[in-house]
Short mmCIF file of C-alpha atoms in Angstrom, two decimals:
data_model
loop_
_atom_site.label_atom_id
_atom_site.label_comp_id
_atom_site.label_asym_id
_atom_site.label_seq_id
_atom_site.Cartn_x
_atom_site.Cartn_y
_atom_site.Cartn_z
CA MET A 1461 1.91 65.95 28.17
CA THR A 1462 3.53 62.79 29.53
CA ASP A 1463 1.48 60.57 27.22
CA GLN A 1464 2.37 62.73 24.20
CA ALA A 1465 6.07 62.88 25.05
CA ALA A 1466 6.42 59.13 25.53
CA PRO A 1467 6.10 58.10 21.85
CA ALA A 1468 8.55 60.82 20.85
CA THR A 1469 11.00 59.50 23.42
CA LEU A 1470 10.54 55.96 22.18
CA MET A 1471 10.99 57.02 18.54
CA ALA A 1472 14.19 59.02 19.22
CA PRO A 1473 17.30 56.82 18.89
CA SER A 1474 19.36 56.52 22.03
CA ASN A 1475 22.66 56.62 20.15
CA PRO A 1476 22.87 58.39 16.79
CA PRO A 1477 24.28 56.23 14.03
CA PRO A 1478 27.95 56.84 13.30
CA MET A 1479 28.61 59.08 10.34
CA ARG A 1480 30.09 57.38 7.34
CA ARG A 1481 33.61 58.48 6.75
CA GLY A 1482 34.89 58.77 3.24
CA LYS A 1483 36.88 61.00 0.97
CA PHE A 1484 35.57 64.57 0.77
CA ARG A 1485 34.67 65.67 -2.69
CA LEU A 1486 33.84 69.23 -3.60
CA ALA A 1487 32.19 68.23 -6.84
CA THR A 1488 31.99 65.38 -9.23
CA PRO A 1489 34.83 64.98 -11.73
CA TYR A 1490 32.48 66.01 -14.51
CA TRP A 1491 32.76 69.65 -13.39
CA ALA A 1492 36.39 69.60 -14.55
CA LEU A 1493 35.41 68.82 -18.11
CA PRO A 1494 35.05 72.52 -19.18
CA VAL A 1495 38.49 73.29 -17.77
CA VAL A 1496 40.05 70.26 -19.44
CA ALA A 1497 38.35 71.14 -22.73
CA TYR A 1498 39.56 74.73 -22.46
CA LEU A 1499 43.15 73.64 -21.81
CA ILE A 1500 43.09 71.18 -24.69
CA LEU A 1501 41.56 73.70 -27.09
CA PHE A 1502 43.66 76.75 -26.21
CA LEU A 1503 46.91 75.22 -24.88
CA VAL A 1504 47.55 71.66 -26.03
CA VAL A 1505 46.27 72.04 -29.61
CA PRO A 1506 48.17 75.30 -30.35
CA LEU A 1507 51.40 73.87 -28.90
CA ALA A 1508 51.00 70.65 -30.86
CA SER A 1509 50.25 72.55 -34.08
CA ASN A 1510 53.30 74.74 -33.48
CA ALA A 1511 55.45 71.63 -33.12
CA VAL A 1512 54.01 70.26 -36.37
CA ARG A 1513 54.68 73.52 -38.22
CA SER A 1514 58.35 73.41 -37.27
CA VAL A 1515 58.83 70.11 -39.12
CA THR A 1516 56.39 70.49 -42.04
CA LEU A 1517 56.35 74.10 -43.28
CA GLY A 1518 58.83 75.83 -45.57
CA ALA A 1519 62.17 74.13 -45.97
CA ALA A 1520 61.13 71.50 -43.42
CA ALA A 1521 58.71 70.05 -45.99
CA THR A 1522 61.69 68.39 -47.71
CA ASP A 1523 64.11 68.19 -44.79
CA THR A 1524 62.30 67.61 -41.50
CA TRP A 1525 64.92 68.84 -39.05
CA VAL A 1526 66.48 71.56 -41.20
CA TYR A 1527 65.26 74.41 -38.97
CA TYR A 1528 66.57 72.80 -35.78
CA GLU A 1529 69.96 72.15 -37.43
CA LYS A 1530 70.00 75.75 -38.65
CA LEU A 1531 69.19 77.09 -35.20
CA PHE A 1532 71.79 75.07 -33.30
CA PHE A 1533 74.64 74.81 -35.82
CA ASP A 1534 74.47 77.97 -37.92
CA PRO A 1535 77.01 80.42 -36.39
CA TYR A 1536 74.66 83.41 -36.64
CA TYR A 1537 71.67 81.74 -35.00
CA SER A 1538 73.74 79.85 -32.46
CA ARG A 1539 75.22 83.21 -31.41
CA ILE A 1540 71.72 84.58 -30.91
CA PHE A 1541 70.80 81.41 -29.01
CA LEU A 1542 73.71 81.97 -26.63
CA GLU A 1543 72.97 85.70 -26.45
CA THR A 1544 69.46 84.89 -25.24
CA PHE A 1545 70.81 82.85 -22.33
CA LYS A 1546 73.48 85.42 -21.57
CA VAL A 1547 70.88 88.20 -21.26
CA ALA A 1548 68.65 86.02 -19.09
CA ILE A 1549 71.54 85.02 -16.79
CA ILE A 1550 72.83 88.58 -16.37
CA VAL A 1551 69.35 89.94 -15.64
CA THR A 1552 68.74 87.12 -13.15
CA VAL A 1553 72.00 87.76 -11.27
CA VAL A 1554 71.52 91.54 -11.16
CA THR A 1555 67.91 91.12 -10.07
CA LEU A 1556 68.98 88.77 -7.28
CA ILE A 1557 71.67 91.17 -6.05
CA MET A 1558 69.17 94.04 -6.01
CA GLY A 1559 66.15 92.08 -4.84
CA TYR A 1560 67.51 90.19 -1.83
CA PRO A 1561 68.40 93.28 0.26
CA VAL A 1562 64.98 94.77 -0.51
CA ALA A 1563 63.22 91.57 0.56
CA TYR A 1564 65.35 91.35 3.73
CA PHE A 1565 64.55 94.96 4.64
CA MET A 1566 60.85 94.42 4.03
CA VAL A 1567 60.68 91.37 6.29
CA ARG A 1568 63.01 92.45 9.08
CA TYR A 1569 62.78 96.25 9.33
CA ALA A 1570 59.93 97.73 7.24
CA GLY A 1571 57.20 97.01 9.79
CA ARG A 1572 54.03 98.97 8.99
CA TRP A 1573 55.71 100.44 5.90
CA ASN A 1574 55.83 97.00 4.33
CA THR A 1575 52.45 97.44 2.64
CA LEU A 1576 53.48 100.77 1.13
CA ILE A 1577 56.73 99.27 -0.20
CA VAL A 1578 54.85 96.35 -1.77
CA PHE A 1579 52.42 98.77 -3.37
CA CYS A 1580 55.20 100.97 -4.78
CA MET A 1581 56.94 97.87 -6.13
CA ILE A 1582 53.86 96.35 -7.75
CA ALA A 1583 52.29 99.60 -9.01
CA PRO A 1584 54.54 99.81 -12.12
CA LEU A 1585 53.44 96.30 -13.08
CA LEU A 1586 49.86 97.55 -13.34
CA THR A 1587 50.81 99.78 -16.27
CA SER A 1588 51.50 98.61 -19.79
CA ILE A 1589 55.03 97.43 -20.49
CA ILE A 1590 54.98 99.63 -23.61
CA MET A 1591 54.42 102.72 -21.47
CA ARG A 1592 57.17 101.68 -19.06
CA THR A 1593 59.60 101.04 -21.89
CA PHE A 1594 58.83 104.40 -23.53
CA GLY A 1595 59.41 105.94 -20.12
CA TRP A 1596 62.99 104.63 -20.27
CA ARG A 1597 63.32 106.14 -23.75
CA VAL A 1598 62.28 109.54 -22.37
CA LEU A 1599 64.70 109.18 -19.47
CA PHE A 1600 67.67 108.06 -21.59
CA ALA A 1601 67.12 110.26 -24.66
CA ARG A 1602 69.90 112.61 -25.75
CA ARG A 1603 67.91 115.49 -24.26
CA GLY A 1604 66.36 113.33 -21.56
CA LEU A 1605 66.51 113.76 -17.79
CA MET A 1606 69.61 111.59 -17.37
CA ASN A 1607 71.74 113.53 -19.84
CA VAL A 1608 70.42 116.88 -18.59
CA TRP A 1609 71.31 116.06 -14.96
CA LEU A 1610 74.75 114.71 -15.83
CA THR A 1611 75.47 117.78 -17.98
CA ASP A 1612 74.27 120.21 -15.31
CA LEU A 1613 76.43 118.49 -12.70
CA GLY A 1614 79.45 118.77 -14.99
CA ILE A 1615 79.99 115.00 -15.09
CA ILE A 1616 79.73 114.84 -18.90
CA SER A 1617 80.41 117.49 -21.55
CA ARG A 1618 78.07 116.14 -24.21
CA PRO A 1619 74.97 113.90 -24.11
CA LEU A 1620 75.47 110.16 -23.97
CA ALA A 1621 73.78 107.79 -26.44
CA ILE A 1622 72.48 105.51 -23.69
CA LEU A 1623 69.49 104.37 -25.75
CA SER A 1624 71.83 102.89 -28.35
CA GLU A 1625 73.76 100.81 -25.82
CA PRO A 1626 72.86 97.34 -24.47
CA ILE A 1627 72.87 98.77 -20.94
CA SER A 1628 69.47 100.35 -21.64
CA VAL A 1629 68.05 96.88 -22.42
CA TYR A 1630 69.43 95.41 -19.19
CA MET A 1631 68.11 98.32 -17.11
CA GLY A 1632 64.67 98.01 -18.66
CA LEU A 1633 64.56 94.26 -18.00
CA VAL A 1634 65.83 94.54 -14.43
CA HIS A 1635 63.21 97.19 -13.69
CA VAL A 1636 60.49 94.78 -14.81
CA MET A 1637 61.89 91.67 -13.09
CA VAL A 1638 62.88 92.98 -9.65
CA PRO A 1639 59.34 92.66 -8.17
CA PHE A 1640 59.17 88.98 -9.12
CA MET A 1641 62.47 88.28 -7.36
CA VAL A 1642 61.58 90.32 -4.25
CA LEU A 1643 58.18 88.70 -3.79
CA SER A 1644 59.62 85.19 -4.25
CA ILE A 1645 62.30 85.74 -1.60
CA THR A 1646 59.95 87.59 0.75
CA ALA A 1647 57.50 84.70 0.84
CA VAL A 1648 60.22 82.33 2.07
CA LEU A 1649 62.04 84.81 4.30
CA GLN A 1650 58.86 85.45 6.29
CA GLY A 1651 58.87 81.79 7.32
CA VAL A 1652 62.40 81.88 8.75
CA ASP A 1653 62.26 81.83 12.53
CA LEU A 1654 64.00 84.93 13.89
CA ARG A 1655 64.99 82.99 17.01
CA LEU A 1656 67.41 80.93 14.93
CA GLU A 1657 69.38 84.06 14.07
CA GLU A 1658 69.23 85.20 17.70
CA SER A 1659 70.52 81.82 18.87
CA ALA A 1660 73.45 82.09 16.48
CA ARG A 1661 74.21 85.58 17.81
CA VAL A 1662 74.03 84.31 21.41
CA LEU A 1663 76.50 81.55 20.56
CA GLY A 1664 79.00 84.17 19.42
CA ALA A 1665 78.34 84.52 15.70
CA SER A 1666 78.56 87.97 14.21
CA ARG A 1667 75.56 89.47 12.41
CA TRP A 1668 77.13 88.73 9.01
CA ARG A 1669 78.06 85.15 9.95
CA ALA A 1670 74.58 84.48 11.34
CA PHE A 1671 73.13 85.71 8.08
CA CYS A 1672 75.48 83.60 5.92
CA ASN A 1673 75.16 80.40 7.98
CA VAL A 1674 71.52 80.58 9.09
CA THR A 1675 69.31 82.98 7.14
CA LEU A 1676 70.76 82.61 3.66
CA PRO A 1677 70.63 78.78 3.54
CA LEU A 1678 67.03 78.81 4.77
CA THR A 1679 65.99 81.15 1.94
CA LEU A 1680 67.58 79.19 -0.90
CA ASP A 1681 64.15 77.97 -2.00
CA GLY A 1682 62.91 81.52 -2.48
CA ILE A 1683 66.12 82.45 -4.29
CA ALA A 1684 65.79 79.45 -6.63
CA THR A 1685 62.14 80.19 -7.32
CA GLY A 1686 62.82 83.85 -8.04
CA CYS A 1687 65.82 83.07 -10.26
CA ILE A 1688 63.94 80.52 -12.34
CA LEU A 1689 60.92 82.82 -12.63
CA VAL A 1690 63.03 85.77 -13.77
CA PHE A 1691 65.09 83.58 -16.11
CA VAL A 1692 62.03 82.14 -17.85
CA ILE A 1693 60.23 85.49 -18.21
CA THR A 1694 63.38 87.19 -19.52
CA ASN A 1695 63.84 84.45 -22.11
CA GLY A 1696 60.42 85.25 -23.55
CA SER A 1697 60.69 89.05 -23.42
CA PHE A 1698 61.07 90.85 -26.71
CA LEU A 1699 59.42 94.27 -26.40
CA THR A 1700 62.27 95.69 -24.31
CA MET A 1701 64.84 94.50 -26.88
CA LEU A 1702 62.67 95.93 -29.65
CA LEU A 1703 62.32 99.43 -28.20
CA LEU A 1704 65.66 99.81 -26.39
CA GLY A 1705 69.24 99.23 -27.45
CA ASP A 1706 68.71 99.95 -31.19
CA GLY A 1707 68.74 96.23 -31.96
CA LYS A 1708 72.20 95.61 -30.44
CA VAL A 1709 70.75 92.91 -28.18
CA GLN A 1710 69.36 90.11 -30.34
CA THR A 1711 67.47 87.30 -28.64
CA LEU A 1712 65.34 84.40 -29.82
CA SER A 1713 62.09 86.10 -28.88
CA LEU A 1714 63.01 89.17 -30.93
CA LEU A 1715 64.06 86.92 -33.81
CA ILE A 1716 60.68 85.16 -33.68
CA TYR A 1717 58.98 88.54 -34.00
CA GLN A 1718 61.15 89.38 -37.02
CA GLN A 1719 60.53 85.98 -38.65
CA PHE A 1720 56.78 86.48 -38.42
CA ASN A 1721 56.67 90.13 -39.54
CA LEU A 1722 59.60 90.50 -41.95
CA THR A 1723 60.60 87.20 -43.55
CA GLN A 1724 57.29 85.46 -42.72
CA ASP A 1725 59.13 82.17 -42.23
CA VAL A 1726 56.53 80.58 -39.97
CA GLY A 1727 58.29 77.22 -39.78
CA PHE A 1728 61.53 78.70 -38.47
CA ALA A 1729 59.66 80.93 -36.02
CA ALA A 1730 57.78 77.87 -34.76
CA THR A 1731 61.10 76.07 -34.26
CA MET A 1732 62.48 78.88 -32.11
CA GLY A 1733 59.23 79.02 -30.15
CA ASN A 1734 59.48 75.30 -29.43
CA VAL A 1735 63.06 75.71 -28.19
CA LEU A 1736 62.00 78.50 -25.83
CA LEU A 1737 59.09 76.38 -24.63
CA VAL A 1738 61.32 73.39 -23.89
CA THR A 1739 63.74 75.67 -22.06
CA ALA A 1740 60.93 77.01 -19.89
CA MET A 1741 59.67 73.49 -19.16
CA ILE A 1742 63.15 72.36 -18.12
CA CYS A 1743 63.45 75.34 -15.78
CA LEU A 1744 60.05 74.63 -14.22
CA PHE A 1745 60.96 70.97 -13.78
CA LEU A 1746 64.19 71.93 -12.01
CA GLN A 1747 62.25 74.35 -9.81
CA MET A 1748 59.79 71.61 -8.84
CA ARG A 1749 62.62 69.22 -8.03
CA PHE A 1750 64.43 71.84 -5.99
CA VAL A 1751 61.35 72.82 -3.99
CA ARG A 1752 60.46 69.21 -3.32
CA ARG A 1753 63.98 68.43 -2.14
CA LYS A 1754 64.23 71.39 0.19
CA GLY A 1755 60.71 71.04 1.57
CA VAL A 1756 59.26 74.49 1.07
CA LYS A 1757 55.88 73.19 2.12
CA SER A 1758 56.99 73.16 5.69
#
């Protein structure tokens, strides 16, 4: 056995060669080609063709920028342009006011009920937005639950036309957007060290002052992310404006739908779509700059 083991011992290297260190690669760059091709075919090409339509179709065939001038300088369309931003800003502010306390409760006090709260908050998002919006129509109808309860309690003497008022649009949008705001703030609030608040309390700060001076500044990244997310999604929403409010809330997204289905002015609809796209890109750029400056990665 000694004679047989000796050659094996001589053949085995005394010190294994050092492993070559280099950059780790999961796959060759060629595996990204299907993804790149998919993005070019279904994202870049449609967006580029939409931009071309806005300056070549319809009246733009003779005057290239006529649709953009019409959108920004015509009093009717400029009012709708401003109305779109007003709706998005109001929904964002209301969603923040409602969402932050919910996120704070989930992180600080919910404990084992946190999972159930998240499920109850996300469950409506799993249903179609058409069904949710028609649910609001059933609730706010003249003989709906809201009017029946208010009448039975003696608060009102006759049914209210809530469905015909802009408030129904805002309530429908806030109902859809609150989960996005809560989840954005919750993700950042979970990373705030509770000992910082306790240290502020030990140094004499009240609970409210510790929240304003310690917790709130540390969650600004989540607030900014949630606000930009809600703002961008609200800008592109049109089904809620279509089914609620009886057309009293006119936004660009609803006008695009009307341009395609009623007037069939594809060039003007493409122009409004490009404006909404640029607005969303600006918001995402600001969000990236804000997150990078505040260092959310830490």
